[in-house]
Coordinates of N, CA and C in Angstrom, one line a residue:
Chain A
G1 N -3.2 6.8 15.4 CA -3.1 5.5 15.4 C -1.7 5.0 15.5
A2 N -1.1 3.6 14.8 CA -0.4 2.9 15.0 C 0.6 3.3 14.0
G3 N -0.3 3.5 12.7 CA 0.7 4.2 11.6 C 0.0 5.4 10.6
V4 N 0.4 5.2 9.5 CA -0.1 6.3 8.7 C -1.2 6.0 7.7
S5 N -2.6 5.9 7.8 CA -4.1 5.8 7.3 C -3.9 6.6 6.0
Q6 N -4.2 5.7 5.3 CA -5.1 6.5 3.7 C -6.3 6.1 3.3
S7 N -6.9 7.1 2.8 CA -8.5 6.6 2.2 C -8.9 7.2 1.2
P8 N -9.8 6.6 0.1 CA -9.7 5.4 0.5 C -8.4 4.7 -0.2
S9 N -8.8 3.2 0.0 CA -7.2 2.4 -0.6 C -7.3 2.4 -2.3
N10 N -8.3 2.6 -2.9 CA -8.2 2.4 -4.1 C -9.8 3.4 -4.6
K11 N -9.5 4.1 -5.6 CA -10.8 5.0 -6.1 C -10.4 5.2 -8.0
V12 N -11.7 4.8 -8.5 CA -11.7 4.9 -9.6 C -12.5 6.4 -10.4
T13 N -12.4 6.8 -10.7 CA -13.2 8.1 -11.1 C -13.2 8.6 -12.7
E14 N -14.2 9.2 -12.9 CA -14.5 9.6 -14.2 C -13.5 11.3 -14.8
K15 N -12.8 10.9 -15.8 CA -12.1 12.0 -16.2 C -13.4 13.6 -16.1
G16 N -12.4 14.6 -15.7 CA -13.3 15.7 -15.7 C -13.7 15.7 -13.9
K17 N -13.8 14.8 -13.1 CA -14.7 14.6 -11.9 C -13.4 15.1 -10.7
D18 N -13.9 15.8 -9.4 CA -12.9 16.0 -8.4 C -12.8 14.8 -7.8
V19 N -11.7 14.4 -7.4 CA -11.5 13.8 -5.8 C -10.9 13.9 -4.8
E20 N -11.0 13.6 -3.6 CA -10.1 14.1 -2.7 C -9.8 12.5 -1.6
L21 N -8.5 12.8 -1.5 CA -7.6 11.3 -0.6 C -7.3 12.2 0.8
R22 N -7.9 11.3 1.4 CA -7.4 11.2 3.0 C -6.0 10.9 3.7
C23 N -5.3 11.5 4.3 CA -4.2 10.8 4.9 C -4.4 11.1 6.6
D24 N -4.3 10.4 7.3 CA -4.3 10.4 8.7 C -2.9 10.0 9.7
P25 N -1.9 11.0 9.6 CA -0.4 10.8 10.0 C -0.5 10.2 11.6
I26 N 0.3 9.4 11.7 CA 0.8 9.2 13.1 C 0.5 10.3 13.9
S27 N -0.4 9.9 15.2 CA -0.5 10.8 16.3 C 0.5 11.7 16.9
G28 N 1.0 13.1 16.6 CA 1.8 13.7 17.1 C 3.2 14.1 15.9
H29 N 3.2 13.4 15.2 CA 3.9 13.7 13.7 C 3.3 14.9 13.5
T30 N 4.0 16.3 13.4 CA 4.1 17.2 13.1 C 4.4 17.6 11.6
A31 N 5.1 16.7 10.7 CA 5.6 17.0 9.8 C 4.6 16.1 8.8
L32 N 4.1 16.3 7.2 CA 3.4 15.3 6.7 C 3.7 15.7 5.1
Y33 N 4.1 14.8 4.3 CA 4.1 14.9 3.2 C 3.3 14.3 2.3
W34 N 3.2 14.4 1.0 CA 2.4 13.9 0.1 C 3.3 13.9 -0.9
Y35 N 3.1 12.2 -1.6 CA 3.8 12.0 -3.0 C 3.1 11.2 -3.7
R36 N 3.5 11.5 -5.2 CA 2.8 10.5 -6.3 C 3.7 9.2 -6.8
Q37 N 3.5 8.6 -7.3 CA 4.2 7.1 -7.8 C 3.2 6.6 -9.0
R38 N 4.0 7.1 -10.0 CA 3.5 7.0 -11.5 C 3.9 5.3 -11.4
L39 N 2.9 4.2 -12.3 CA 3.5 3.2 -13.1 C 4.7 2.9 -13.3
G40 N 5.8 2.3 -12.3 CA 7.1 2.1 -12.9 C 7.9 3.3 -12.8
Q41 N 7.7 4.1 -12.0 CA 8.4 5.3 -11.6 C 8.6 5.6 -10.1
G42 N 9.8 6.1 -9.8 CA 9.8 6.5 -8.7 C 8.9 7.7 -7.6
L43 N 8.6 8.0 -6.6 CA 8.0 8.7 -5.9 C 8.0 10.1 -6.3
E44 N 7.5 10.9 -6.9 CA 7.4 12.4 -6.8 C 7.0 13.7 -5.6
F45 N 7.5 14.0 -5.2 CA 7.1 15.0 -4.1 C 6.2 15.9 -4.6
L46 N 5.1 16.3 -3.7 CA 4.3 16.9 -4.3 C 4.2 18.2 -3.4
I47 N 3.8 17.9 -2.0 CA 3.8 18.7 -1.2 C 4.2 18.3 0.5
Y48 N 4.8 19.5 1.2 CA 4.8 19.3 2.8 C 4.7 20.2 3.7
F49 N 3.6 19.6 4.4 CA 3.3 20.2 5.7 C 3.9 20.3 7.2
Q50 N 4.2 21.5 7.9 CA 4.7 21.5 8.9 C 3.7 22.2 9.8
G51 N 3.0 21.2 10.7 CA 2.2 21.6 11.4 C 0.8 21.7 10.4
N52 N 0.1 23.1 10.1 CA -1.1 23.5 9.1 C -0.7 24.1 7.9
S53 N 0.8 24.0 8.4 CA 1.1 25.1 7.0 C 1.6 24.5 6.5
A54 N 1.9 24.8 4.6 CA 3.0 24.2 3.6 C 3.6 24.6 3.3
P55 N 4.7 24.9 3.8 CA 5.7 25.5 3.5 C 6.7 25.7 2.3
D56 N 6.4 23.8 1.5 CA 6.8 23.7 0.6 C 5.8 23.0 -0.2
K57 N 5.0 23.3 -1.3 CA 4.2 23.0 -2.3 C 4.5 23.0 -3.7
S58 N 6.1 23.0 -3.8 CA 6.7 22.9 -5.3 C 6.1 21.9 -6.2
G59 N 6.2 21.0 -5.4 CA 6.2 19.4 -6.1 C 4.3 19.7 -7.0
L60 N 3.3 20.4 -6.3 CA 2.2 20.1 -7.0 C 2.1 20.6 -8.7
P61 N 1.6 19.6 -9.2 CA 1.9 19.4 -10.7 C 1.0 20.9 -11.5
S62 N 0.2 20.9 -11.2 CA -0.9 22.2 -11.5 C -1.9 22.7 -10.5
D63 N -2.6 23.9 -11.1 CA -3.5 24.3 -10.2 C -4.7 23.7 -9.9
R64 N -4.6 22.2 -10.6 CA -5.7 21.5 -10.5 C -5.6 20.7 -9.0
F65 N -4.4 20.9 -8.4 CA -4.0 20.3 -6.9 C -4.0 21.2 -6.2
S66 N -4.5 20.7 -5.2 CA -4.5 21.4 -3.9 C -4.3 20.3 -2.5
A67 N -4.0 21.2 -1.7 CA -4.0 20.1 -0.4 C -4.0 21.3 1.0
E68 N -4.8 20.5 2.2 CA -4.8 21.3 3.4 C -4.6 20.4 4.4
R69 N -4.7 21.1 5.5 CA -4.3 20.4 6.8 C -5.0 20.9 8.2
T70 N -5.2 20.3 8.7 CA -6.0 20.8 9.8 C -6.0 20.2 11.1
G71 N -5.8 20.9 12.2 CA -5.7 20.1 13.7 C -4.2 19.7 13.5
E72 N -3.4 19.8 12.9 CA -1.9 19.2 13.0 C -2.3 18.0 12.8
S73 N -3.2 17.3 11.7 CA -3.4 15.8 12.0 C -3.8 15.6 10.7
V74 N -5.3 15.8 10.2 CA -5.7 15.2 8.6 C -5.7 16.0 7.7
S75 N -5.1 15.4 6.7 CA -4.9 16.0 5.5 C -5.4 15.3 4.1
T76 N -5.8 16.6 3.7 CA -6.7 16.0 2.5 C -5.9 16.5 1.0
L77 N -5.7 15.8 0.3 CA -5.6 16.0 -1.2 C -6.3 15.6 -2.1
T78 N -6.8 17.1 -2.3 CA -7.6 17.5 -3.9 C -7.5 17.1 -5.1
I79 N -7.8 16.9 -6.2 CA -7.8 17.1 -7.4 C -8.5 17.5 -8.1
Q80 N -8.9 18.6 -8.6 CA -9.9 19.0 -9.2 C -9.9 18.4 -11.0
R81 N -11.2 18.0 -11.5 CA -11.4 18.3 -12.9 C -10.2 17.3 -13.3
T82 N -9.9 15.7 -13.0 CA -9.0 14.9 -12.9 C -9.1 14.5 -14.5
Q83 N -7.7 14.0 -14.5 CA -7.2 13.8 -16.2 C -6.8 12.4 -16.0
Q84 N -6.6 11.5 -17.2 CA -5.9 10.3 -17.0 C -4.4 10.5 -17.0
E85 N -3.8 11.4 -16.9 CA -2.3 11.3 -16.3 C -2.4 11.5 -14.9
D86 N -3.1 11.6 -14.3 CA -3.2 11.9 -12.6 C -3.5 10.4 -12.1
S87 N -3.6 9.3 -12.8 CA -3.7 8.0 -12.7 C -2.3 7.4 -12.3
A88 N -2.4 7.5 -10.7 CA -1.2 6.9 -10.1 C -1.5 6.4 -8.4
V89 N -0.3 6.3 -8.1 CA -0.7 5.8 -6.4 C -0.4 7.3 -5.6
Y90 N -1.2 7.4 -5.0 CA -0.7 9.1 -4.1 C -0.6 8.6 -2.7
L91 N 1.0 8.6 -2.2 CA 1.4 8.1 -1.1 C 1.6 9.2 0.3
C92 N 1.0 9.2 1.5 CA 1.3 10.0 2.3 C 2.2 9.7 3.3
A93 N 3.1 10.6 3.6 CA 4.1 10.1 5.2 C 4.2 11.0 6.2
S94 N 4.5 10.5 7.3 CA 4.6 11.5 8.0 C 5.5 11.4 9.2
G95 N 6.2 12.1 10.2 CA 7.4 12.3 10.8 C 8.7 12.6 10.0
S96 N 9.9 12.8 11.0 CA 11.0 12.9 10.5 C 11.6 12.1 9.9
Y97 N 11.3 10.7 10.0 CA 11.7 9.7 9.5 C 10.7 8.7 8.3
Y98 N 9.7 9.9 8.2 CA 9.0 9.3 6.5 C 8.8 8.3 6.8
T99 N 7.2 7.8 7.5 CA 6.7 6.4 7.5 C 5.6 6.8 6.9
F100 N 5.4 5.8 5.8 CA 4.3 6.0 4.8 C 3.3 5.2 5.2
G101 N 2.4 5.4 4.8 CA 0.6 4.9 4.3 C 0.8 3.8 3.2
S102 N -0.3 3.0 2.8 CA -0.4 2.3 1.9 C -0.7 2.9 0.6
G103 N -1.3 4.2 0.8 CA -1.3 5.0 -0.3 C -3.0 4.6 -0.9
T104 N -3.4 5.8 -1.9 CA -4.4 5.5 -2.8 C -4.2 5.7 -4.3
R105 N -4.5 4.1 -4.5 CA -4.5 4.2 -6.2 C -5.6 4.8 -7.0
L106 N -5.1 5.8 -7.8 CA -6.4 6.5 -8.4 C -6.2 5.9 -9.7
T107 N -7.5 6.2 -10.3 CA -7.5 5.5 -11.5 C -8.2 6.6 -12.6
V108 N -8.3 6.9 -12.8 CA -9.4 8.0 -13.8 C -9.4 7.2 -15.2
V109 N -10.7 7.3 -15.4 CA -11.2 6.4 -16.4 C -11.9 7.7 -17.5
Chain B
K1 N 21.2 18.1 -12.7 CA 19.9 17.5 -11.9 C 19.8 16.8 -11.0
N2 N 19.6 16.8 -9.9 CA 19.2 15.7 -8.8 C 18.9 14.5 -9.3
Q3 N 19.8 13.3 -9.2 CA 19.2 12.3 -9.7 C 19.5 10.9 -9.0
V4 N 18.9 9.5 -8.7 CA 19.4 8.7 -8.0 C 19.1 7.4 -9.2
E5 N 19.9 6.9 -9.4 CA 20.2 5.9 -10.4 C 20.6 4.4 -9.8
Q6 N 19.4 3.4 -9.7 CA 19.6 2.0 -9.1 C 19.7 1.0 -10.7
S7 N 20.3 0.2 -10.0 CA 20.7 -1.0 -11.1 C 21.0 -2.4 -10.0
P8 N 20.2 -3.2 -10.5 CA 19.9 -3.8 -12.0 C 18.5 -2.9 -11.5
Q9 N 17.4 -3.1 -12.7 CA 15.9 -2.8 -12.8 C 15.2 -3.7 -12.3
S10 N 15.7 -4.9 -12.8 CA 14.7 -6.3 -12.2 C 16.2 -7.5 -11.5
L11 N 15.2 -8.3 -10.9 CA 16.5 -9.4 -10.9 C 15.7 -10.5 -10.0
I12 N 15.9 -11.7 -10.5 CA 15.4 -12.9 -10.0 C 16.8 -13.6 -9.3
I13 N 16.2 -14.0 -8.1 CA 17.1 -15.3 -7.6 C 16.6 -16.1 -6.7
L14 N 17.6 -17.3 -6.5 CA 16.8 -18.3 -5.9 C 16.9 -18.1 -4.4
E15 N 16.0 -18.6 -3.9 CA 15.6 -18.6 -2.3 C 17.0 -19.0 -1.6
G16 N 17.7 -18.1 -0.6 CA 18.5 -18.8 -0.4 C 20.1 -18.2 -0.7
K17 N 19.7 -17.5 -1.5 CA 20.9 -17.0 -2.4 C 21.1 -15.4 -2.1
N18 N 22.3 -15.0 -1.9 CA 22.8 -13.4 -1.4 C 22.5 -12.5 -3.1
C19 N 22.1 -11.5 -2.9 CA 22.3 -10.5 -3.9 C 23.2 -8.9 -3.3
T20 N 23.2 -8.2 -4.3 CA 23.6 -7.1 -4.0 C 22.9 -6.0 -5.1
L21 N 22.5 -5.0 -4.6 CA 21.2 -3.9 -5.4 C 22.8 -2.4 -5.5
Q22 N 22.2 -1.9 -6.3 CA 23.2 -0.7 -6.8 C 22.5 0.3 -6.5
C23 N 23.0 1.9 -6.4 CA 22.5 3.2 -6.2 C 23.4 4.0 -6.7
N24 N 23.3 4.7 -7.4 CA 24.3 6.0 -7.6 C 23.3 7.4 -7.6
Y25 N 24.1 8.5 -6.8 CA 23.4 9.3 -6.0 C 24.1 10.7 -6.4
T26 N 23.5 11.9 -6.6 CA 24.2 13.1 -7.0 C 24.1 13.9 -6.1
V27 N 23.1 14.2 -5.0 CA 23.1 15.2 -4.5 C 24.0 15.2 -3.5
S28 N 25.1 16.1 -2.8 CA 26.2 16.2 -2.4 C 26.4 17.3 -1.9
P29 N 26.7 17.6 -0.2 CA 26.1 16.8 0.4 C 25.2 17.0 0.8
F30 N 24.9 15.4 1.4 CA 23.2 15.6 1.9 C 23.1 15.1 3.2
S31 N 21.7 14.8 3.7 CA 21.5 14.8 4.5 C 21.8 13.3 5.3
N32 N 21.0 12.2 4.4 CA 21.0 10.8 4.8 C 20.9 10.3 3.5
L33 N 21.0 9.2 3.4 CA 20.7 8.0 2.3 C 20.1 7.1 2.9
R34 N 19.0 6.4 2.1 CA 18.1 5.4 2.8 C 17.7 4.6 1.5
W35 N 17.0 3.5 2.4 CA 17.1 2.3 1.4 C 15.5 2.3 2.1
Y36 N 14.5 1.8 1.2 CA 13.2 1.2 1.5 C 13.3 0.3 0.6
K37 N 11.6 -0.8 1.6 CA 11.4 -2.1 0.8 C 9.4 -2.0 0.9
Q38 N 9.5 -1.7 -0.7 CA 7.9 -1.3 -1.0 C 7.3 -2.7 -1.3
D39 N 6.8 -3.5 -0.8 CA 5.9 -4.5 -1.0 C 4.4 -3.9 -1.8
T40 N 4.0 -5.2 -2.9 CA 3.1 -4.7 -3.9 C 2.2 -4.6 -3.4
G41 N 1.5 -3.1 -3.7 CA 0.4 -2.5 -3.0 C 0.1 -1.7 -1.5
R42 N 1.6 -1.8 -1.2 CA 2.1 -1.1 0.3 C 3.0 -0.1 0.0
G43 N 2.9 0.9 0.9 CA 3.9 2.4 1.0 C 5.0 1.5 1.5
P44 N 6.2 2.6 1.0 CA 7.7 2.1 1.0 C 7.9 1.5 2.7
V45 N 8.4 1.0 3.1 CA 9.1 0.9 4.7 C 10.3 1.0 4.8
S46 N 11.1 1.4 5.3 CA 12.4 2.0 5.9 C 12.8 0.9 6.5
L47 N 14.4 0.6 5.6 CA 14.7 0.0 5.7 C 16.3 -0.4 6.6
T48 N 17.2 1.3 6.2 CA 18.5 1.7 6.4 C 18.7 3.0 6.3
I49 N 18.9 3.8 7.2 CA 19.2 5.5 6.8 C 20.7 5.4 7.7
M50 N 21.5 5.8 6.1 CA 22.7 6.3 6.5 C 23.0 7.6 6.5
T51 N 24.0 8.6 7.4 CA 24.1 9.4 7.4 C 25.7 9.9 6.5
F52 N 26.3 10.9 6.2 CA 27.2 11.2 5.4 C 28.5 10.6 6.2
S53 N 28.7 10.5 7.3 CA 30.0 10.1 8.1 C 30.0 8.3 8.0
E54 N 28.9 8.2 7.9 CA 28.8 6.6 8.2 C 28.8 5.6 6.7
N55 N 29.4 4.3 6.5 CA 29.9 3.4 5.5 C 29.1 2.4 5.7
T56 N 28.2 1.6 6.5 CA 27.8 0.4 6.4 C 26.6 0.4 7.4
K57 N 25.4 0.0 7.1 CA 24.5 0.0 8.3 C 24.0 -1.4 8.0
S58 N 23.3 -1.9 9.2 CA 22.6 -3.5 9.0 C 21.6 -3.3 9.8
N59 N 20.5 -4.3 8.8 CA 19.0 -4.4 9.9 C 18.9 -6.2 9.2
G60 N 19.5 -6.6 10.2 CA 19.0 -8.1 10.3 C 19.8 -8.7 8.6
R61 N 19.2 -9.2 7.9 CA 19.8 -9.7 6.7 C 20.0 -8.4 5.8
Y62 N 19.5 -7.6 6.0 CA 19.9 -6.4 5.0 C 21.3 -5.5 5.4
T63 N 22.6 -5.3 4.6 CA 23.4 -4.5 5.1 C 23.3 -3.4 3.9
A64 N 23.6 -2.4 4.0 CA 23.5 -1.3 2.9 C 24.8 -0.5 3.5
T65 N 25.8 -0.3 2.6 CA 27.2 0.3 2.3 C 27.0 1.9 1.6
L66 N 27.8 2.9 2.0 CA 27.8 3.9 1.4 C 29.2 4.3 1.2
D67 N 29.9 5.0 0.0 CA 30.9 5.6 -0.4 C 30.7 6.6 -0.8
A68 N 31.0 8.0 -0.1 CA 30.5 9.3 -0.4 C 31.8 9.8 -1.0
D69 N 32.6 9.2 -1.6 CA 33.8 9.8 -2.6 C 33.1 9.7 -4.0
T70 N 32.6 8.2 -4.3 CA 31.8 8.0 -5.5 C 31.0 8.2 -5.7
K71 N 29.8 8.2 -4.5 CA 28.2 8.7 -4.5 C 27.4 7.4 -4.8
Q72 N 27.8 6.6 -4.3 CA 27.5 4.9 -4.8 C 27.3 4.4 -3.2
S73 N 26.0 3.7 -3.1 CA 25.5 2.7 -2.2 C 25.2 1.5 -2.8
S74 N 24.9 0.6 -1.7 CA 24.9 -0.7 -1.9 C 23.8 -1.3 -1.1
L75 N 22.9 -2.1 -1.6 CA 22.2 -3.4 -0.5 C 22.4 -4.4 -0.8
H76 N 22.9 -5.2 0.2 CA 23.2 -6.4 0.1 C 22.2 -7.6 1.4
I77 N 21.1 -8.3 0.1 CA 20.8 -9.1 1.2 C 21.0 -10.4 1.6
T78 N 21.2 -11.1 2.6 CA 21.9 -12.2 2.4 C 20.8 -13.3 2.9
A79 N 20.8 -14.5 2.3 CA 20.1 -15.4 2.5 C 18.5 -15.6 2.3
S80 N 18.2 -15.0 1.0 CA 17.1 -14.0 0.9 C 15.8 -15.3 1.5
Q81 N 15.1 -14.8 1.3 CA 13.9 -15.2 1.9 C 12.4 -15.1 0.5
L82 N 11.4 -15.6 0.4 CA 10.6 -15.5 -0.5 C 10.0 -14.6 -0.1
S83 N 9.7 -13.7 1.2 CA 9.2 -12.6 1.4 C 10.1 -11.7 1.1
D84 N 10.9 -11.4 1.0 CA 12.0 -10.7 0.2 C 11.8 -10.1 -1.2
S85 N 10.8 -10.7 -1.8 CA 10.3 -10.4 -3.4 C 9.6 -9.0 -2.8
A86 N 10.0 -7.9 -3.4 CA 9.7 -6.5 -3.3 C 10.1 -5.5 -4.3
S87 N 10.2 -4.2 -4.2 CA 10.7 -3.2 -4.7 C 11.8 -2.2 -4.1
Y88 N 12.8 -2.3 -4.3 CA 13.8 -1.7 -3.2 C 14.5 -0.2 -3.5
I89 N 14.0 0.8 -3.0 CA 14.1 1.9 -3.6 C 15.4 2.8 -2.6
C90 N 16.2 3.4 -3.6 CA 17.0 4.1 -2.8 C 16.6 5.6 -2.9
V91 N 16.7 6.4 -1.5 CA 16.5 7.6 -1.7 C 17.5 8.7 -1.2
D92 N 17.8 9.8 -2.1 CA 18.8 10.7 -1.3 C 17.8 11.5 -0.6
H93 N 18.4 11.7 0.5 CA 17.8 12.9 1.7 C 18.6 14.6 1.2
G94 N 18.5 15.0 0.4 CA 19.4 16.4 0.0 C 19.1 17.5 1.5
G95 N 18.4 17.3 2.7 CA 18.3 17.9 3.7 C 17.6 18.9 4.1
S96 N 16.7 19.5 2.9 CA 15.7 20.2 3.3 C 14.5 19.5 3.7
Q97 N 13.4 19.8 4.5 CA 11.9 18.9 4.6 C 11.6 19.0 3.2
G98 N 11.0 17.2 2.9 CA 10.6 17.4 1.6 C 11.4 16.9 0.5
N99 N 12.8 17.3 0.6 CA 13.6 16.9 -0.7 C 14.3 15.6 -0.6
L100 N 13.5 14.4 -0.6 CA 14.1 13.0 -0.7 C 13.6 13.0 -2.2
I101 N 14.8 12.6 -3.1 CA 15.0 12.1 -4.3 C 15.2 10.9 -4.1
F102 N 13.9 10.0 -5.0 CA 13.8 8.8 -4.9 C 14.1 8.1 -6.4
G103 N 14.8 6.6 -6.0 CA 15.1 6.0 -7.4 C 14.2 5.7 -7.8
K104 N 14.2 4.7 -9.3 CA 13.1 4.3 -9.1 C 12.8 2.9 -9.0
G105 N 13.9 2.3 -8.5 CA 13.8 0.9 -7.4 C 14.3 -0.3 -8.2
T106 N 15.0 -1.3 -7.8 CA 15.1 -2.2 -8.1 C 13.8 -3.5 -7.6
K107 N 13.3 -4.2 -8.6 CA 12.4 -5.1 -8.6 C 12.7 -6.4 -8.3
L108 N 13.0 -7.0 -7.3 CA 13.9 -8.5 -6.4 C 12.7 -9.5 -6.8
S109 N 12.8 -10.4 -7.2 CA 12.1 -11.7 -7.2 C 12.7 -12.9 -7.0
V110 N 12.2 -13.3 -5.9 CA 13.1 -14.8 -4.6 C 12.2 -15.9 -5.2
K111 N 13.0 -16.7 -5.9 CA 11.8 -18.1 -6.1 C 12.1 -19.3 -5.9
P112 N 11.4 -20.0 -5.6 CA 11.8 -21.3 -4.5 C 12.8 -22.5 -5.4

């Protein structure tokens, strides 16, 4: 596609539930990144994919967070047993110039 | 600790006026220093990317400067428009993949 697409754009979930966030990068981009942006804060790095491999997952805050990428394309960020502190905008970017999607706003109630 | 600090935190200006946003960074040497514009509810959009050897780069009404000696960058917006209202984020790219250090941004409001 023409840009990075993320879905859903908004997600409200109950504490303790699992959520899956999806990122469709720009076609042909082998690099894909996930970031988290809490209200009023800067972006925090979560994980980086090169192809389907994740050489840097140092930013994942706990073992409740995981991500995968298939076909050197779509990536899914999964948060298990969500907590209120997980509430944030989750942003995906692709390519060496870091083209960002519009993000998924996650609210845990 | 690698940090990017931006000032001011927020700024209100009248349409048509100029403004300058500041950024101090710590990672050096770095791969590049970037400025992004983030509209409310949207992802950041790149405005400028400067390498270590560049000291100024323009993108329309946006001009970024870089002083590698003092580890400072600025973003100057000329003849502001209402659509310039957004957060402007300074980003230090330390060189390795994924190693972007984001400032918290300056929230700019342009009033008619």
